C-alpha cells in the first residue's frame, strides 16, 4: 500500500511538472492576438440603393499582434438598433473578406500570420455591410431621416494556439452620416 502511494504521488508530480513546463513554453512562445483596427476603418459607402432599402459598408483591417499564427474562422456583423428604440428600419448585417467576396453569407476562413512575419504585419481586410430596409410603407429616405445613431458589433471566431474563441469590436454609426449618404437630412422626432 505504501509503495502504491509513492508511485501515485510520483506520477502526479510528473504530470504537474509537465503541465507547468507546457504553460511556461506557451508563455515563452506566445499566443495569437487578432485586433480589429476600428479607429482606422474606411468611411461608410453605399453599396446598393433602392426606393425602400440601402446597403452601406465599411472596411475594417484585422491584424495579428500576437506571436503565433491565427485563423479568423468566422466573422459576422450584428446591428444594434432594436425596434424598441426605432422601428422604422429593419437591419441585417454581413461580413466578408475583401479579397474573397461571397454572396452565400459564408465567411471564408483566413490565416493571419504572426507579428514580425515578413516586413509588415499581415492583415485581413474585412468588409462589414449593413442593409437597412424601410418599414411601415416609408421610403428609405423617410426612414433614415427619423433614425437615431446606432452601433453594430463585428464578431469573429479566432483560433490558434489557444482554444477557438469569439471576440468582438463595437462600431458606432452616426445617423447624420447615413442620412448624408442617402441625400437626406435628419428631422427632429
Coordinates of N, CA and C in Angstrom, one line a residue:
X1 N 0.8 -1.2 0.0 CA 0.0 0.0 0.0 C 0.9 1.3 0.0
X2 N 1.9 1.2 0.8 CA 2.8 2.4 0.9 C 3.6 2.6 -0.4
X3 N 3.9 1.5 -1.1 CA 4.6 1.6 -2.4 C 3.7 2.1 -3.4
X4 N 2.4 1.7 -3.4 CA 1.4 2.3 -4.4 C 1.2 3.8 -4.2
X5 N 1.2 4.2 -3.0 CA 1.0 5.7 -2.7 C 2.2 6.5 -3.2
X6 N 3.4 5.9 -3.1 CA 4.6 6.6 -3.6 C 4.6 6.7 -5.1
X7 N 4.1 5.6 -5.8 CA 4.0 5.6 -7.2 C 3.0 6.6 -7.7
X8 N 1.8 6.6 -7.1 CA 0.8 7.6 -7.4 C 1.3 9.0 -7.2
X9 N 1.9 9.3 -6.2 CA 2.5 10.6 -5.9 C 3.5 11.0 -6.9
X10 N 4.4 10.0 -7.3 CA 5.4 10.3 -8.3 C 4.8 10.6 -9.7
X11 N 3.7 9.9 -10.0 CA 3.0 10.1 -11.3 C 2.3 11.5 -11.3
X12 N 1.7 11.8 -10.2 CA 1.1 13.1 -10.0 C 2.1 14.2 -10.1
X13 N 3.2 14.1 -9.5 CA 4.3 15.1 -9.6 C 4.8 15.2 -11.0
X14 N 5.0 14.1 -11.7 CA 5.4 14.2 -13.1 C 4.4 14.9 -14.0
X15 N 3.1 14.6 -13.8 CA 2.0 15.3 -14.6 C 2.0 16.7 -14.2
X16 N 2.1 17.1 -13.0 CA 2.1 18.5 -12.6 C 3.3 19.2 -13.2
X17 N 4.5 18.6 -13.2 CA 5.7 19.2 -13.7 C 5.5 19.4 -15.2
X18 N 5.0 18.4 -15.9 CA 4.7 18.5 -17.4 C 3.8 19.7 -17.7
X19 N 2.7 19.8 -16.9 CA 1.7 20.9 -17.1 C 2.4 22.3 -16.9
X20 N 3.3 22.4 -15.9 CA 4.0 23.6 -15.6 C 4.9 23.9 -16.8
X21 N 5.6 22.9 -17.3 CA 6.6 23.1 -18.4 C 5.8 23.5 -19.7
X22 N 4.7 22.9 -19.9 CA 3.9 23.3 -21.1 C 3.4 24.8 -21.0
X23 N 2.9 25.1 -19.8 CA 2.5 26.5 -19.6 C 3.7 27.5 -19.8
X24 N 4.8 27.2 -19.3 CA 6.0 28.0 -19.4 C 6.4 28.1 -20.9
X25 N 6.3 27.0 -21.6 CA 6.6 27.0 -23.1 C 5.6 27.9 -23.8
X26 N 4.3 27.9 -23.5 CA 3.4 28.7 -24.2 C 3.6 30.2 -23.8
X27 N 4.0 30.5 -22.6 CA 4.3 31.9 -22.2 C 5.5 32.4 -23.0
X28 N 6.5 31.5 -23.2 CA 7.7 31.9 -23.9 C 7.4 32.1 -25.4
X29 N 6.6 31.2 -26.0 CA 6.4 31.3 -27.5 C 5.2 32.2 -27.8
X30 N 4.4 32.5 -26.9 CA 3.3 33.4 -27.1 C 2.0 32.8 -27.7
X31 N 1.0 33.6 -27.8 CA -0.2 33.2 -28.4 C -0.6 34.2 -29.5
X32 N -1.7 33.9 -30.2 CA -2.3 34.8 -31.2 C -3.0 35.9 -30.6
X33 N -3.2 37.0 -31.3 CA -4.0 38.1 -30.7 C -4.5 39.0 -31.9
X34 N -5.6 38.6 -32.4 CA -6.2 39.4 -33.6 C -6.9 40.6 -33.0
X35 N -6.6 41.7 -33.6 CA -7.2 43.0 -33.2 C -7.9 43.6 -34.5
X36 N -9.1 44.1 -34.3 CA -9.8 44.9 -35.3 C -9.4 46.3 -35.2
X37 N -8.9 46.9 -36.2 CA -8.5 48.3 -36.2 C -9.7 49.2 -36.6
X38 N -10.7 49.3 -35.6 CA -11.9 50.1 -35.9 C -11.7 51.6 -36.0
X39 N -10.6 52.1 -35.4 CA -10.4 53.5 -35.4 C -9.8 54.0 -36.8
X40 N -9.3 53.0 -37.6 CA -8.8 53.4 -38.9 C -9.6 52.7 -40.0
X41 N -10.9 52.4 -39.7 CA -11.8 51.8 -40.7 C -12.0 52.8 -41.8
X42 N -12.5 52.3 -43.0 CA -12.8 53.2 -44.1 C -14.1 54.0 -43.8
X43 N -14.3 55.0 -44.6 CA -15.6 55.8 -44.5 C -16.7 54.9 -45.0
X44 N -17.9 55.1 -44.5 CA -19.1 54.4 -45.0 C -19.4 54.7 -46.5
X45 N -19.7 53.7 -47.2 CA -20.0 53.9 -48.6 C -21.3 53.2 -48.9
X46 N -22.0 53.6 -49.9 CA -23.3 53.0 -50.3 C -23.0 51.9 -51.4
X47 N -23.3 50.7 -51.1 CA -23.1 49.6 -52.0 C -24.4 49.4 -52.9
X48 N -25.5 49.7 -52.3 CA -26.8 49.5 -53.1 C -27.8 50.4 -52.5
X49 N -28.6 51.0 -53.4 CA -29.7 52.0 -53.0 C -30.9 51.8 -53.9
X50 N -32.0 51.5 -53.2 CA -33.3 51.4 -53.9 C -34.3 52.3 -53.2
X51 N -35.5 52.4 -53.7 CA -36.5 53.2 -53.1 C -36.8 52.8 -51.6
X52 N -36.7 51.6 -51.3 CA -37.0 51.1 -49.9 C -35.9 50.5 -49.1
X53 N -34.7 50.5 -49.7 CA -33.6 49.9 -48.9 C -32.2 50.5 -49.4
X54 N -31.3 50.3 -48.5 CA -29.9 50.7 -48.9 C -28.9 49.8 -48.1
X55 N -27.8 49.6 -48.8 CA -26.7 48.8 -48.1 C -25.5 49.7 -48.0
X56 N -25.0 49.8 -46.8 CA -23.8 50.6 -46.6 C -22.7 49.7 -46.1
X57 N -21.5 50.1 -46.3 CA -20.4 49.2 -45.8 C -19.2 50.0 -45.4
X58 N -18.3 49.4 -44.6 CA -17.0 50.0 -44.2 C -16.0 48.8 -44.2
X59 N -14.8 49.1 -44.4 CA -13.7 48.1 -44.4 C -12.9 48.3 -43.1
X60 N -12.8 47.1 -42.4 CA -12.0 47.1 -41.2 C -10.8 46.2 -41.3
X61 N -9.7 46.7 -41.0 CA -8.5 45.9 -41.0 C -8.3 45.1 -39.7
X62 N -7.9 43.8 -39.9 CA -7.6 43.0 -38.8 C -6.2 42.6 -38.8
X63 N -5.5 42.7 -37.7 CA -4.0 42.4 -37.6 C -3.8 41.4 -36.5
X64 N -2.8 40.6 -36.6 CA -2.4 39.7 -35.5 C -1.2 40.3 -34.8
X65 N -1.5 40.8 -33.6 CA -0.4 41.4 -32.7 C 0.3 40.3 -31.9
X66 N -0.1 39.1 -32.0 CA 0.4 38.0 -31.2 C 1.7 37.5 -31.8
X67 N 2.2 36.4 -31.2 CA 3.5 35.8 -31.6 C 3.3 34.5 -32.4
X68 N 2.0 34.1 -32.5 CA 1.7 32.9 -33.3 C 0.7 33.2 -34.4
X69 N 0.7 32.3 -35.4 CA -0.3 32.4 -36.5 C -1.7 32.3 -35.9
X70 N -2.7 32.9 -36.5 CA -4.1 32.8 -36.1 C -5.0 32.6 -37.3
X71 N -6.2 32.1 -37.0 CA -7.1 31.9 -38.1 C -8.4 32.6 -37.7
X72 N -8.9 33.5 -38.6 CA -10.3 34.0 -38.4 C -11.2 33.0 -39.1
X73 N -11.9 32.2 -38.3 CA -12.7 31.1 -38.8 C -14.1 31.5 -39.2
X74 N -14.6 32.6 -38.6 CA -15.9 33.0 -38.9 C -16.0 34.5 -38.5
X75 N -16.8 35.3 -39.2 CA -17.0 36.7 -38.9 C -18.4 37.1 -39.3
X76 N -19.1 37.8 -38.4 CA -20.4 38.3 -38.8 C -20.6 39.7 -38.2
X77 N -21.6 40.4 -38.7 CA -22.0 41.7 -38.3 C -23.3 41.7 -37.6
X78 N -23.4 42.3 -36.4 CA -24.7 42.3 -35.7 C -25.1 43.7 -35.4
X79 N -26.1 44.2 -36.2 CA -26.6 45.6 -36.0 C -27.3 45.7 -34.6
X80 N -27.2 46.8 -34.0 CA -27.8 47.1 -32.7 C -28.7 48.3 -32.7
X81 N -29.9 48.1 -33.3 CA -31.0 49.1 -33.3 C -32.3 48.3 -33.1
X82 N -32.6 48.0 -31.9 CA -33.9 47.3 -31.6 C -35.1 48.1 -31.9
X83 N -36.2 47.4 -32.3 CA -37.5 48.1 -32.6 C -37.9 49.0 -31.4
X84 N -37.6 48.6 -30.2 CA -38.0 49.5 -29.1 C -37.3 50.9 -29.2
X85 N -36.2 51.0 -29.8 CA -35.5 52.3 -30.0 C -36.0 53.0 -31.2
X86 N -36.1 52.2 -32.3 CA -36.6 52.7 -33.6 C -37.1 51.6 -34.5
X87 N -38.3 51.6 -34.9 CA -38.8 50.5 -35.7 C -39.1 50.9 -37.2
X88 N -38.5 52.0 -37.6 CA -38.7 52.4 -39.0 C -37.8 51.7 -40.0
X89 N -36.8 51.0 -39.5 CA -35.9 50.2 -40.4 C -35.7 48.9 -39.9
X90 N -35.5 47.9 -40.7 CA -35.0 46.6 -40.4 C -33.6 46.5 -40.8
X91 N -32.7 46.0 -40.0 CA -31.3 45.9 -40.4 C -30.8 44.5 -40.4
X92 N -29.9 44.3 -41.4 CA -29.3 43.0 -41.5 C -27.8 43.2 -41.7
X93 N -27.0 42.4 -41.1 CA -25.5 42.6 -41.2 C -24.9 41.4 -42.0
X94 N -23.7 41.7 -42.6 CA -23.0 40.7 -43.4 C -21.5 41.1 -43.3
X95 N -20.6 40.1 -43.2 CA -19.2 40.3 -43.2 C -18.6 39.4 -44.3
X96 N -17.6 39.9 -45.0 CA -16.9 39.1 -45.9 C -15.4 39.6 -46.1
X97 N -14.5 38.7 -46.5 CA -13.2 39.1 -46.8 C -13.2 40.0 -48.0
X98 N -12.5 41.1 -48.0 CA -12.5 42.0 -49.2 C -11.9 41.2 -50.4
X99 N -10.9 40.4 -50.1 CA -10.2 39.6 -51.1 C -11.0 38.4 -51.6
X100 N -12.1 38.0 -50.9 CA -12.9 36.9 -51.3 C -14.4 37.1 -51.1
X101 N -15.0 38.0 -51.9 CA -16.4 38.3 -51.6 C -17.3 37.1 -51.9
X102 N -18.3 37.0 -51.2 CA -19.2 35.8 -51.4 C -20.7 36.4 -51.2
X103 N -21.6 35.7 -51.9 CA -23.0 36.1 -51.8 C -23.8 35.1 -51.0
X104 N -23.2 34.0 -50.5 CA -23.9 33.0 -49.8 C -23.9 33.1 -48.3
X105 N -23.4 34.3 -47.8 CA -23.3 34.6 -46.4 C -22.4 33.6 -45.6
X106 N -21.5 33.0 -46.3 CA -20.5 32.1 -45.7 C -19.2 32.9 -45.6
X107 N -18.6 32.9 -44.5 CA -17.3 33.6 -44.3 C -16.2 32.6 -44.5
X108 N -15.3 32.9 -45.5 CA -14.2 32.1 -45.8 C -13.0 32.3 -44.8
X109 N -12.6 31.2 -44.1 CA -11.6 31.4 -43.1 C -10.3 32.0 -43.7
X110 N -9.6 32.7 -42.8 CA -8.4 33.4 -43.3 C -7.3 33.3 -42.2
X111 N -6.1 32.9 -42.7 CA -4.9 32.8 -41.7 C -4.2 34.2 -41.7
X112 N -4.0 34.7 -40.5 CA -3.2 35.9 -40.3 C -1.9 35.5 -39.7
X113 N -0.8 35.8 -40.3 CA 0.5 35.4 -39.8 C 0.8 36.2 -38.6
X114 N 1.8 35.7 -37.9 CA 2.2 36.3 -36.6 C 2.9 37.6 -36.8
X115 N 3.0 38.3 -35.7 CA 3.7 39.6 -35.7 C 5.1 39.5 -36.1
X116 N 5.6 40.3 -36.9 CA 7.0 40.3 -37.3 C 7.3 39.3 -38.4
X117 N 6.3 38.6 -38.9 CA 6.5 37.7 -40.0 C 6.6 38.5 -41.3
X118 N 7.7 38.5 -42.0 CA 7.9 39.3 -43.2 C 8.2 40.7 -42.7
X119 N 8.0 41.7 -43.6 CA 8.3 43.1 -43.3 C 7.3 43.8 -42.5
X120 N 6.0 43.6 -42.8 CA 5.0 44.2 -42.0 C 4.1 43.2 -41.4
X121 N 3.1 43.7 -40.6 CA 2.1 42.9 -40.0 C 1.2 42.4 -41.1
X122 N 0.9 41.1 -41.0 CA -0.1 40.5 -42.0 C -1.5 41.1 -41.6
X123 N -2.3 41.4 -42.6 CA -3.6 42.0 -42.4 C -4.6 41.2 -43.2
X124 N -5.8 41.3 -42.6 CA -7.0 40.8 -43.3 C -8.0 42.0 -43.4
X125 N -8.4 42.3 -44.6 CA -9.4 43.4 -44.7 C -10.8 42.8 -44.8
X126 N -11.6 43.2 -43.9 CA -13.0 42.6 -43.8 C -14.0 43.7 -44.0
X127 N -14.9 43.4 -45.0 CA -15.9 44.4 -45.3 C -17.2 44.1 -44.5
X128 N -17.6 45.1 -43.7 CA -18.8 45.0 -42.8 C -19.9 45.7 -43.5
X129 N -21.0 45.0 -43.8 CA -22.1 45.6 -44.5 C -23.3 45.6 -43.6
X130 N -24.1 46.7 -43.8 CA -25.4 46.7 -43.1 C -26.5 47.1 -44.1
X131 N -27.5 46.2 -44.2 CA -28.6 46.5 -45.1 C -29.7 47.1 -44.3
X132 N -30.2 48.3 -44.7 CA -31.3 49.0 -44.0 C -32.5 48.9 -44.9
X133 N -33.6 48.3 -44.4 CA -34.8 48.1 -45.1 C -35.9 49.0 -44.5
X134 N -36.5 49.9 -45.2 CA -37.6 50.8 -44.7 C -38.8 49.9 -44.3
X135 N -39.5 50.3 -43.2 CA -40.7 49.6 -42.8 C -41.9 50.6 -42.7
X136 N -43.0 50.1 -42.5 CA -44.3 50.9 -42.3 C -44.6 51.7 -43.6
X137 N -44.3 51.3 -44.8 CA -44.6 52.0 -46.0 C -43.8 53.2 -46.3
X138 N -42.7 53.4 -45.6 CA -41.9 54.6 -45.8 C -40.9 54.3 -46.9
X139 N -40.3 55.3 -47.5 CA -39.2 55.2 -48.4 C -38.0 55.1 -47.5
X140 N -36.8 54.7 -48.1 CA -35.6 54.6 -47.3 C -35.2 56.0 -46.8
X141 N -35.4 57.0 -47.6 CA -35.0 58.4 -47.2 C -35.9 58.9 -46.0
X142 N -37.2 58.6 -46.0 CA -38.0 58.9 -44.9 C -37.6 58.2 -43.7
X143 N -37.4 56.9 -43.8 CA -37.0 56.1 -42.6 C -35.7 56.6 -42.0
X144 N -34.7 56.9 -42.9 CA -33.4 57.3 -42.3 C -33.5 58.7 -41.8
X145 N -34.3 59.6 -42.3 CA -34.4 60.9 -41.7 C -34.9 60.9 -40.3
X146 N -35.5 59.9 -39.8 CA -36.0 59.8 -38.4 C -35.2 58.9 -37.6
X147 N -34.2 58.3 -38.1 CA -33.4 57.2 -37.5 C -32.4 57.8 -36.5
X148 N -32.2 57.2 -35.3 CA -31.2 57.6 -34.4 C -29.8 57.0 -34.7
X149 N -28.8 57.5 -34.0 CA -27.5 56.9 -34.2 C -27.6 55.4 -33.7
X150 N -26.8 54.5 -34.2 CA -26.8 53.1 -33.8 C -25.4 52.6 -33.8
X151 N -25.3 51.4 -33.4 CA -24.0 50.7 -33.3 C -24.1 49.3 -34.0
X152 N -23.0 48.7 -34.4 CA -23.0 47.3 -34.8 C -21.8 46.7 -34.2
X153 N -21.9 45.4 -34.0 CA -20.8 44.6 -33.5 C -20.2 43.8 -34.7
X154 N -18.9 43.8 -34.8 CA -18.3 42.9 -35.7 C -17.7 41.8 -34.8
X155 N -18.1 40.6 -35.0 CA -17.8 39.5 -34.1 C -17.0 38.4 -35.0
X156 N -15.9 37.9 -34.4 CA -15.1 36.9 -35.2 C -14.7 35.8 -34.3
X157 N -14.6 34.6 -34.9 CA -14.2 33.4 -34.2 C -12.7 33.3 -34.6
X158 N -11.9 33.3 -33.5 CA -10.4 33.3 -33.6 C -9.9 32.0 -33.1
X159 N -8.9 31.4 -33.8 CA -8.3 30.2 -33.4 C -6.8 30.3 -33.6
X160 N -6.1 29.5 -32.8 CA -4.6 29.5 -33.0 C -4.1 28.5 -31.9
X161 N -3.1 28.9 -31.2 CA -2.6 28.1 -30.1 C -3.6 27.9 -29.0
X162 N -4.4 29.0 -28.8 CA -5.4 28.9 -27.8 C -6.6 28.2 -28.4
X163 N -7.5 27.8 -27.5 CA -8.8 27.3 -28.0 C -9.5 28.3 -28.8
X164 N -10.3 27.9 -29.7 CA -11.1 28.8 -30.5 C -12.0 29.6 -29.6
X165 N -12.1 30.9 -29.9 CA -12.9 31.8 -29.0 C -13.4 33.0 -29.8
X166 N -14.5 33.5 -29.4 CA -15.1 34.7 -30.1 C -14.6 36.0 -29.5
X167 N -14.4 37.0 -30.3 CA -14.0 38.3 -29.9 C -14.9 39.3 -30.7
X168 N -15.0 40.5 -30.2 CA -15.9 41.5 -30.9 C -15.3 42.9 -30.8
X169 N -15.8 43.7 -31.7 CA -15.5 45.1 -31.7 C -16.7 45.9 -32.0
X170 N -16.9 47.0 -31.3 CA -18.2 47.8 -31.5 C -17.8 49.0 -32.4
X171 N -18.7 49.3 -33.3 CA -18.5 50.4 -34.3 C -19.8 51.3 -34.2
X172 N -19.5 52.5 -34.0 CA -20.7 53.5 -34.0 C -21.0 54.0 -35.4
X173 N -22.3 54.2 -35.6 CA -22.8 54.6 -36.9 C -23.6 55.9 -36.6
X174 N -23.1 57.1 -36.9 CA -23.9 58.3 -36.7 C -25.0 58.3 -37.8
X175 N -26.2 58.6 -37.4 CA -27.4 58.7 -38.3 C -27.2 59.8 -39.3
X176 N -26.6 60.9 -38.9 CA -26.3 62.0 -39.8 C -25.4 61.6 -41.0
X177 N -24.5 60.7 -40.7 CA -23.6 60.3 -41.8 C -24.3 59.4 -42.8
X178 N -25.2 58.5 -42.3 CA -26.0 57.7 -43.2 C -27.0 58.5 -44.0
X179 N -27.6 59.5 -43.3 CA -28.6 60.4 -44.0 C -27.9 61.2 -45.1
X180 N -26.6 61.6 -44.9 CA -25.9 62.3 -45.9 C -25.6 61.4 -47.1
X181 N -25.3 60.1 -46.8 CA -25.0 59.2 -47.9 C -26.2 59.0 -48.8
X182 N -27.5 59.1 -48.2 CA -28.7 58.8 -49.0 C -29.2 60.1 -49.5
X183 N -28.7 61.2 -49.1 CA -29.1 62.5 -49.7 C -30.3 63.1 -49.0
X184 N -30.4 62.9 -47.7 CA -31.5 63.5 -46.9 C -30.9 64.1 -45.6
X185 N -31.8 64.7 -44.8 CA -31.3 65.3 -43.5 C -32.2 64.7 -42.4
X186 N -31.6 64.7 -41.2 CA -32.4 64.2 -40.1 C -33.4 65.2 -39.7
X187 N -34.5 64.7 -39.2 CA -35.6 65.6 -38.7 C -35.8 65.3 -37.2
X188 N -36.2 66.3 -36.5 CA -36.5 66.1 -35.1 C -37.7 65.3 -34.9
X189 N -37.6 64.3 -34.0 CA -38.8 63.4 -33.7 C -39.8 64.1 -32.8

